[in-house]
């Protein structure tokens, strides 16, 4: 609110006080006139009437002084901009000043957000607010008027209404930088009226100034509030190729202003947000309005400046721009809900959400824009640092878990390999035991069969002495085996006898000592020439 409006408000209060005092003075004059005309009344009645008039005058003066003090104390708590916002919101909502102030303080004096909350719900919500206000007024009507100036309202941050996709959060500390100039809402400070002539002039002009300023401000805010709804209701061209829209605008921009500009992310707006999120960098969005009168000057003085490009690169800021005449630019314009051009928005990852932390509207100089950008980066860089630390911690934990998993997997693989080797060895031993057991059983059966096939050893004088005594030396044995055989027995019985020995090879041959010859397996002893006592040697065929 400007100083002029503050002075006007003070003037209004003073005027109200003056009117009350003039009314009291008129009453006093009328009472005096009445006293002079009625001389026939007795002194007691005249004195009583005079006392009553004086009481009324004192009461009126006290009421006017208390009202003036209360209103002055109530306004002294607010700044000029807050008072202006309070008056505008009262005109829009139709609520009482305490109710309006409470609702504005809940949204940190954001008029647009408070209006969105007021009209964003159903009609029943608005009626409920009015009923609550009436109940509040009726309950506080008997209380002291001075208590209203001693209430302390607690501010709290209220999340704004969600914008069209992609969704962005709006930080309560977000900077809103607008260019100073005509219609920008900034006014020159004026001195308070001095003298009776200035007071009378201010009182006379007060309704006209208040009406013109209120209507103008109301229209501006209503248009700014209704603009997103109108944009949302208007049919928009579907976004078919967002990357193509950005590339086409970049080509047109370079044709008009040259190739000297910040590095532009040639991608869709959603991809630019994802890149800034993943890279933990700021994202500066520029929406280009070709028809705006300040666009060309802003592009030539700011965007193509080497200082601007160097600042973005040094500050770690990604840059994305598009024209609002393209489908992609119109979609982004609806999401960011800008109200002035040239428009820039600084976005950063804050508490796991991409948040608009600064908005720049209007024709700003390069120095002012860089100063505001640097201040915003300084304010919100700690959130990126916090996120980097969080990601590094997560990465360290992930690597530690991965290393632990790898070590556990390696140990598990070693245990599995060791167990498999043990099981293989155990299976091999078991198979060998089974094989040995089978061989033993087969040998036992074979020995039993050979015992059955080998006849009993004959005596020396049996069959008239037709027997032969043979000595057999087994491989590795120190002692010789001796047995008598009948000359007519097949020589195979000699092999049966040798096989029945424990040290007998599995495959063997029998040969004589001198002359050395291998005895045949077929035929009898007599046919093999073994008619006299002789020493035979068993040869292991597997050793050859």
XYZ file of C-alpha atoms in Angstrom:
544
model
C 0.000 0.000 0.000
C 1.353 3.461 -0.872
C 1.938 6.295 1.562
C -0.850 8.189 -0.155
C -3.387 5.539 0.799
C -2.056 5.379 4.365
C -2.417 9.136 4.607
C -5.886 8.884 3.117
C -6.802 6.285 5.714
C -5.484 8.506 8.458
C -7.345 11.411 6.907
C -10.506 9.354 6.943
C -10.036 8.584 10.621
C -9.378 12.221 11.421
C -12.392 13.249 9.397
C -14.584 10.802 11.253
C -13.292 12.172 14.568
C -13.879 15.756 13.411
C -17.433 14.929 12.345
C -18.166 13.361 15.721
C -16.786 16.419 17.527
C -18.775 18.790 15.267
C -21.953 16.823 16.008
C -21.226 17.095 19.715
C -20.642 20.849 19.360
C -23.921 21.263 17.465
C -25.726 19.375 20.198
C -24.178 21.705 22.755
C -25.240 24.767 20.788
C -28.769 23.428 20.395
C -28.939 22.712 24.083
C -27.766 26.238 24.880
C -30.355 27.680 22.521
C -33.021 25.590 24.128
C -31.958 26.812 27.537
C -32.151 30.443 26.444
C -35.647 30.056 24.908
C -37.102 28.287 27.899
C -36.589 30.938 30.604
C -39.777 29.891 32.314
C -38.327 26.627 33.451
C -37.052 26.535 36.982
C -33.365 26.442 37.781
C -33.343 22.827 38.831
C -34.761 21.598 35.511
C -32.367 23.827 33.570
C -29.388 22.554 35.496
C -30.499 18.925 34.999
C -30.902 19.344 31.269
C -27.517 21.042 30.987
C -25.860 18.205 32.924
C -27.431 15.601 30.609
C -26.213 17.413 27.517
C -22.721 17.642 28.890
C -22.754 13.903 29.604
C -23.810 13.155 26.050
C -21.050 15.368 24.685
C -18.424 13.668 26.851
C -19.697 10.221 25.837
C -19.594 11.095 22.140
C -16.078 12.457 22.446
C -14.922 9.369 24.292
C -16.451 7.025 21.709
C -14.875 8.897 18.818
C -11.463 8.993 20.529
C -11.594 5.294 21.355
C -12.634 4.369 17.793
C -9.874 6.517 16.334
C -7.295 5.038 18.714
C -8.434 1.486 17.998
C -8.273 1.894 14.234
C -4.900 3.668 14.392
C -3.469 0.943 16.654
C -4.869 -1.758 14.354
C -3.264 -0.205 11.276
C 0.046 0.537 12.981
C 0.674 -3.207 13.220
C 0.677 -3.575 9.422
C 3.081 -2.389 6.778
C 1.927 -0.378 3.799
C 1.854 -3.385 1.456
C 0.010 -5.501 4.026
C -2.617 -2.804 4.560
C -3.172 -2.546 0.813
C -3.483 -6.318 0.541
C -5.917 -6.380 3.468
C -8.195 -3.778 1.863
C -8.135 -5.541 -1.497
C -8.971 -8.886 0.058
C -11.843 -7.347 2.045
C -13.303 -5.921 -1.170
C -13.065 -9.321 -2.882
C -14.337 -11.466 -0.007
C -16.803 -9.147 1.720
C -15.569 -10.339 5.132
C -14.697 -8.245 8.161
C -11.162 -6.910 8.615
C -10.146 -9.292 11.478
C -11.351 -12.288 9.460
C -9.552 -11.064 6.335
C -6.352 -10.417 8.262
C -6.432 -13.864 9.860
C -6.869 -15.574 6.490
C -4.113 -13.490 4.868
C -1.659 -14.230 7.682
C -2.366 -17.954 7.248
C -1.038 -17.748 3.659
C 1.767 -15.302 4.465
C -0.097 -12.334 2.915
C -0.346 -13.980 -0.520
C -3.490 -12.356 -1.949
C -3.752 -14.692 -4.935
C -3.393 -17.769 -2.758
C -5.920 -16.472 -0.229
C -8.399 -15.749 -3.023
C -7.832 -19.219 -4.484
C -8.618 -20.704 -1.089
C -11.686 -18.476 -0.708
C -13.249 -19.334 -4.072
C -11.575 -22.720 -4.607
C -14.132 -24.584 -2.429
C -17.911 -24.882 -2.696
C -20.434 -22.127 -1.932
C -21.186 -23.889 1.316
C -17.620 -23.269 2.467
C -17.974 -19.520 1.834
C -21.307 -19.437 3.638
C -19.769 -21.344 6.515
C -16.995 -18.750 6.726
C -19.550 -15.951 6.797
C -21.551 -17.746 9.518
C -18.392 -18.206 11.569
C -17.625 -14.535 11.102
C -21.118 -13.552 12.275
C -20.807 -15.808 15.312
C -17.414 -14.296 16.048
C -18.799 -10.760 15.740
C -21.795 -11.549 17.971
C -19.608 -13.204 20.619
C -17.086 -10.366 20.650
C -19.577 -7.488 20.484
C -19.600 -7.111 24.295
C -15.792 -7.237 24.627
C -13.531 -4.216 24.807
C -12.642 -2.666 21.455
C -9.053 -2.195 22.560
C -8.545 -5.981 22.746
C -8.595 -6.288 18.959
C -5.251 -4.552 18.694
C -3.588 -6.950 21.165
C -4.328 -10.211 19.292
C -1.207 -11.973 17.997
C -1.765 -13.982 14.812
C 0.537 -16.930 14.142
C 1.741 -17.268 10.575
C 1.911 -20.621 8.920
C 2.803 -21.792 5.421
C -0.058 -23.139 3.313
C 0.626 -25.175 0.217
C -0.700 -23.536 -2.987
C -3.241 -25.145 -5.248
C -1.606 -27.718 -7.541
C -0.755 -26.528 -11.017
C -1.363 -28.561 -14.175
C 1.183 -31.295 -14.893
C 4.053 -31.451 -14.387
C 3.333 -30.567 -10.776
C 5.619 -28.075 -9.071
C 5.746 -26.986 -5.463
C 5.794 -23.315 -4.592
C 8.105 -22.288 -1.789
C 6.714 -19.911 0.802
C 10.020 -18.006 0.667
C 10.020 -17.829 -3.122
C 11.217 -14.534 -4.515
C 8.870 -12.526 -6.741
C 10.871 -9.885 -8.595
C 8.978 -7.444 -10.800
C 10.233 -4.518 -12.817
C 9.540 -1.035 -11.443
C 7.535 1.227 -13.691
C 4.050 2.433 -14.547
C 1.423 -0.015 -13.451
C 3.862 -2.054 -11.432
C 2.144 -1.356 -8.166
C 4.871 0.928 -6.856
C 4.013 4.528 -5.912
C 5.969 7.508 -4.794
C 5.751 8.265 -1.106
C 3.714 11.374 -0.346
C 3.699 13.627 2.651
C 0.717 13.785 4.916
C -1.661 16.718 4.335
C -0.747 19.785 6.311
C -3.194 22.536 7.179
C -6.981 22.822 7.087
C -7.050 23.363 3.341
C -5.098 20.140 2.697
C -7.343 18.250 5.117
C -10.486 19.487 3.408
C -9.020 18.707 -0.022
C -8.055 15.208 1.075
C -11.510 14.592 2.544
C -13.223 15.765 -0.639
C -10.969 13.728 -2.937
C -10.915 10.654 -0.725
C -13.974 8.882 -2.217
C -12.800 9.436 -5.793
C -9.230 8.293 -5.138
C -10.351 5.308 -3.104
C -12.883 4.284 -5.750
C -10.465 4.587 -8.690
C -7.638 2.787 -6.911
C -9.869 0.061 -5.514
C -11.578 -0.638 -8.825
C -8.275 -0.714 -10.678
C -6.610 -2.989 -8.149
C -9.662 -5.225 -7.982
C -9.743 -5.613 -11.753
C -6.025 -6.423 -11.886
C -6.278 -9.089 -9.225
C -9.493 -10.577 -10.574
C -7.911 -10.856 -14.003
C -4.798 -12.452 -12.529
C -6.967 -14.916 -10.609
C -9.283 -15.741 -13.476
C -6.479 -15.952 -16.029
C -5.390 -19.542 -15.154
C -9.009 -20.698 -15.213
C -9.536 -19.051 -18.582
C -6.367 -20.601 -19.925
C -7.403 -24.007 -18.603
C -10.885 -23.680 -20.091
C -9.625 -22.513 -23.468
C -8.879 -25.297 -25.950
C -5.143 -25.888 -26.275
C -3.314 -27.534 -29.081
C -2.090 -30.978 -28.070
C 1.627 -31.285 -27.381
C 2.740 -33.632 -30.144
C 6.479 -32.922 -30.343
C 7.730 -30.937 -27.309
C 11.367 -31.326 -28.304
C 10.512 -30.079 -31.787
C 8.803 -27.013 -30.305
C 11.927 -26.146 -28.306
C 14.237 -26.777 -31.276
C 12.104 -24.657 -33.606
C 12.026 -21.759 -31.146
C 15.783 -22.007 -30.622
C 16.352 -21.747 -34.382
C 14.077 -18.698 -34.584
C 15.815 -17.122 -31.593
C 19.254 -17.589 -33.135
C 18.047 -16.098 -36.422
C 16.900 -12.964 -34.604
C 19.529 -12.555 -31.886
C 22.472 -14.703 -32.934
C 24.040 -17.805 -31.472
C 25.435 -16.069 -28.383
C 23.145 -17.245 -25.600
C 23.239 -19.645 -22.646
C 23.413 -23.338 -23.377
C 19.803 -24.416 -23.895
C 18.562 -27.866 -22.959
C 16.897 -29.014 -26.182
C 14.347 -31.308 -24.599
C 10.850 -31.222 -23.222
C 10.037 -29.341 -20.047
C 9.507 -32.586 -18.155
C 12.881 -33.876 -19.321
C 14.517 -30.613 -18.227
C 12.994 -31.036 -14.771
C 14.190 -34.636 -14.577
C 17.693 -33.620 -15.666
C 17.881 -30.900 -13.014
C 16.603 -33.359 -10.417
C 19.110 -36.052 -11.349
C 22.058 -33.668 -11.739
C 21.143 -31.657 -8.596
C 21.293 -28.339 -10.422
C 19.084 -25.282 -10.618
C 16.784 -24.952 -13.640
C 16.075 -21.494 -15.077
C 12.998 -21.439 -17.332
C 12.398 -18.600 -19.790
C 8.991 -18.196 -21.471
C 9.153 -16.078 -24.600
C 6.201 -13.850 -25.533
C 6.792 -12.489 -29.064
C 4.008 -9.914 -28.891
C 5.126 -8.288 -25.638
C 6.722 -4.857 -25.999
C 9.666 -5.610 -23.653
C 10.602 -9.011 -25.082
C 12.986 -7.802 -27.777
C 14.868 -5.459 -25.454
C 15.165 -8.155 -22.797
C 16.554 -10.670 -25.276
C 19.112 -8.238 -26.678
C 20.270 -6.827 -23.346
C 20.076 -9.895 -21.089
C 19.732 -13.283 -22.762
C 22.479 -12.791 -25.372
C 24.870 -11.269 -22.847
C 28.098 -13.172 -22.307
C 27.994 -12.161 -18.644
C 24.589 -13.821 -18.282
C 25.797 -17.038 -19.927
C 28.964 -17.101 -17.809
C 26.930 -16.572 -14.638
C 24.614 -19.490 -15.389
C 27.548 -21.753 -16.150
C 29.485 -20.732 -13.033
C 26.409 -21.088 -10.798
C 25.513 -24.546 -12.087
C 22.161 -23.476 -13.556
C 20.541 -25.379 -16.417
C 18.707 -23.194 -18.918
C 15.511 -24.056 -20.797
C 13.339 -21.780 -22.878
C 10.358 -21.996 -25.168
C 7.782 -19.755 -26.820
C 4.313 -19.558 -25.314
C 2.886 -19.614 -28.857
C 3.954 -23.273 -29.184
C 1.975 -26.115 -27.592
C 4.838 -27.005 -25.242
C 5.338 -23.379 -24.206
C 1.611 -22.914 -23.614
C 1.546 -26.016 -21.429
C 4.467 -24.740 -19.356
C 2.854 -21.308 -19.125
C -0.262 -22.894 -17.695
C 1.836 -24.826 -15.178
C 3.871 -21.817 -13.994
C 0.921 -19.364 -14.103
C 2.952 -16.282 -14.931
C 1.246 -12.870 -15.049
C 3.887 -10.705 -16.704
C 6.606 -10.799 -19.354
C 9.482 -11.241 -19.858
C 9.157 -14.165 -17.449
C 11.809 -16.314 -15.782
C 11.346 -18.999 -13.131
C 14.106 -20.555 -11.028
C 13.346 -24.164 -10.044
C 15.306 -26.421 -7.727
C 14.895 -29.748 -5.931
C 13.730 -28.888 -2.414
C 12.712 -31.600 0.031
C 12.318 -34.213 -2.733
C 10.092 -31.944 -4.866
C 10.895 -29.657 -7.773
C 9.977 -26.243 -6.385
C 9.735 -22.762 -7.909
C 11.934 -20.676 -5.623
C 12.084 -17.431 -7.609
C 9.942 -15.724 -10.255
C 11.063 -12.787 -12.386
C 8.421 -10.789 -14.230
C 8.842 -7.650 -16.274
C 11.795 -5.909 -17.902
C 14.716 -6.316 -15.505
C 18.203 -5.036 -16.101
C 21.052 -7.495 -16.363
C 22.570 -6.312 -13.090
C 19.296 -6.596 -11.190
C 18.531 -10.032 -12.606
C 21.991 -11.375 -11.802
C 21.823 -9.980 -8.273
C 18.440 -11.576 -7.640
C 19.522 -14.879 -9.183
C 22.671 -14.931 -7.090
C 20.656 -14.236 -3.942
C 18.187 -17.010 -4.772
C 20.979 -19.476 -5.507
C 22.648 -18.569 -2.221
C 19.394 -19.051 -0.301
C 18.476 -22.432 -1.764
C 21.880 -23.989 -2.474
C 21.828 -25.615 1.016
C 18.910 -27.771 -0.114
C 20.993 -29.114 -3.004
C 23.933 -29.650 -0.665
C 21.657 -31.549 1.700
C 20.356 -33.677 -1.152
C 23.908 -34.347 -2.385
C 24.924 -35.450 1.103
C 21.852 -37.656 1.299
C 22.590 -39.248 -2.066
C 26.244 -39.736 -1.171
C 25.186 -41.403 2.045
C 22.782 -43.617 0.137
C 25.492 -44.405 -2.411
C 27.971 -45.282 0.342
C 25.389 -47.489 2.012
C 24.573 -49.075 -1.329
C 28.239 -49.775 -2.034
C 28.752 -51.132 1.465
C 25.747 -53.402 1.085
C 26.948 -54.425 -2.363
C 30.421 -55.242 -1.027
C 28.890 -57.175 1.838
C 26.664 -59.032 -0.597
C 29.647 -59.814 -2.810
C 31.696 -61.060 0.138
C 28.769 -63.119 1.356
C 28.216 -64.509 -2.129
C 31.918 -65.386 -2.439
C 31.921 -67.086 0.953
C 28.721 -68.871 0.046
C 30.253 -69.984 -3.245
C 33.324 -71.285 -1.447
C 31.176 -73.150 1.034
C 29.083 -74.526 -1.802
C 32.189 -75.582 -3.716
C 33.678 -77.141 -0.613
C 30.456 -78.981 0.081
C 30.176 -80.126 -3.507
C 33.761 -81.367 -3.424
C 33.120 -83.169 -0.157
C 29.979 -84.721 -1.526
C 31.830 -85.761 -4.701
C 34.618 -87.327 -2.706
C 32.118 -89.012 -0.462
C 30.253 -90.317 -3.481
C 33.492 -91.518 -4.992
C 34.483 -93.272 -1.809
C 31.065 -94.752 -1.509
C 31.197 -95.948 -5.088
C 34.645 -97.388 -4.472
C 33.438 -99.116 -1.348
C 30.515 -100.503 -3.242
C 32.785 -101.657 -6.044
C 35.185 -103.272 -3.609
C 32.286 -104.882 -1.851
C 30.970 -106.201 -5.119
C 34.412 -107.464 -6.086
C 34.816 -109.076 -2.715
C 31.467 -110.732 -3.018
C 32.219 -111.833 -6.546
C 35.593 -113.189 -5.418
C 33.973 -115.039 -2.595
C 31.523 -116.539 -4.990
C 34.348 -117.294 -7.408
C 36.469 -118.879 -4.699
C 33.522 -120.962 -3.572
C 32.995 -122.078 -7.120
C 36.716 -122.911 -7.545
C 36.760 -124.880 -4.308
C 33.897 -126.865 -5.626
C 35.692 -127.488 -8.940
C 39.072 -128.367 -7.392
C 39.205 -131.994 -6.272
C 40.837 -133.036 -3.051
C 44.603 -133.355 -3.003
C 45.647 -136.997 -3.640
C 48.096 -138.862 -1.484
C 51.597 -139.860 -2.693
C 50.784 -143.515 -3.297
C 47.347 -142.956 -4.759
C 46.744 -144.365 -8.215
C 49.964 -146.346 -8.008
C 52.088 -143.279 -7.585
C 50.713 -141.516 -10.682
C 50.922 -138.113 -9.042
C 53.222 -135.118 -9.191
C 54.180 -132.661 -6.442
C 54.542 -129.075 -7.668
C 55.943 -126.031 -5.836
C 54.437 -122.661 -6.796
C 56.012 -119.272 -6.012
C 53.574 -116.293 -6.140
C 54.739 -112.741 -6.898
C 55.770 -110.908 -3.746
C 55.473 -114.016 -1.579
C 58.430 -115.319 0.379
C 57.080 -118.832 0.813
C 56.283 -121.394 -1.793
C 53.012 -123.242 -2.133
C 53.099 -127.014 -2.593
C 50.390 -129.356 -3.774
C 50.129 -132.763 -5.300
C 48.131 -133.323 -8.452
C 47.193 -136.479 -10.382
C 48.918 -136.721 -13.693
C 45.641 -137.212 -15.441
C 44.040 -134.094 -13.967
C 43.588 -131.128 -16.246
C 46.206 -128.459 -15.788
C 43.326 -126.056 -15.167
C 43.223 -127.362 -11.608
C 46.631 -125.795 -11.081
C 45.090 -122.393 -12.008
C 42.208 -123.033 -9.633
C 44.690 -123.729 -6.874
C 46.615 -120.516 -7.566
C 43.435 -118.376 -7.731
C 42.390 -119.625 -4.348
C 45.455 -117.954 -2.854
C 45.088 -114.498 -1.357
C 48.162 -113.056 -3.067
C 47.307 -114.446 -6.475
C 47.155 -111.876 -9.292
C 43.867 -111.387 -11.075
C 45.454 -112.204 -14.417
C 48.520 -114.431 -14.435
C 50.520 -117.044 -16.304
C 52.389 -120.110 -14.984
C 55.875 -120.896 -16.247
C 58.622 -123.340 -15.451
C 62.004 -122.344 -14.047
C 64.336 -124.123 -16.495
C 63.938 -124.239 -19.296
C 61.548 -121.388 -18.945
C 58.286 -122.002 -20.678
C 54.711 -121.006 -20.108
C 52.424 -123.816 -19.294
C 49.288 -124.110 -21.364
C 45.884 -123.781 -19.774
C 44.434 -126.715 -21.633
C 45.477 -130.383 -21.295
C 46.617 -132.533 -18.408
C 49.735 -132.424 -16.314
C 51.058 -135.396 -18.106
C 50.450 -133.806 -21.493
C 52.179 -130.641 -20.309
C 55.248 -132.705 -19.289
C 54.817 -132.152 -15.593
C 55.512 -135.642 -14.401
C 58.183 -134.942 -11.820
C 58.442 -132.550 -8.932
C 59.117 -129.091 -10.199
C 59.093 -125.437 -9.096
C 56.689 -123.186 -11.005
C 56.542 -119.376 -11.043
C 53.373 -117.285 -11.312
C 53.782 -114.197 -13.525
C 51.420 -111.198 -13.184
C 50.139 -110.389 -16.680
C 49.183 -106.825 -15.633
C 52.851 -105.953 -14.973
C 53.907 -106.647 -18.533
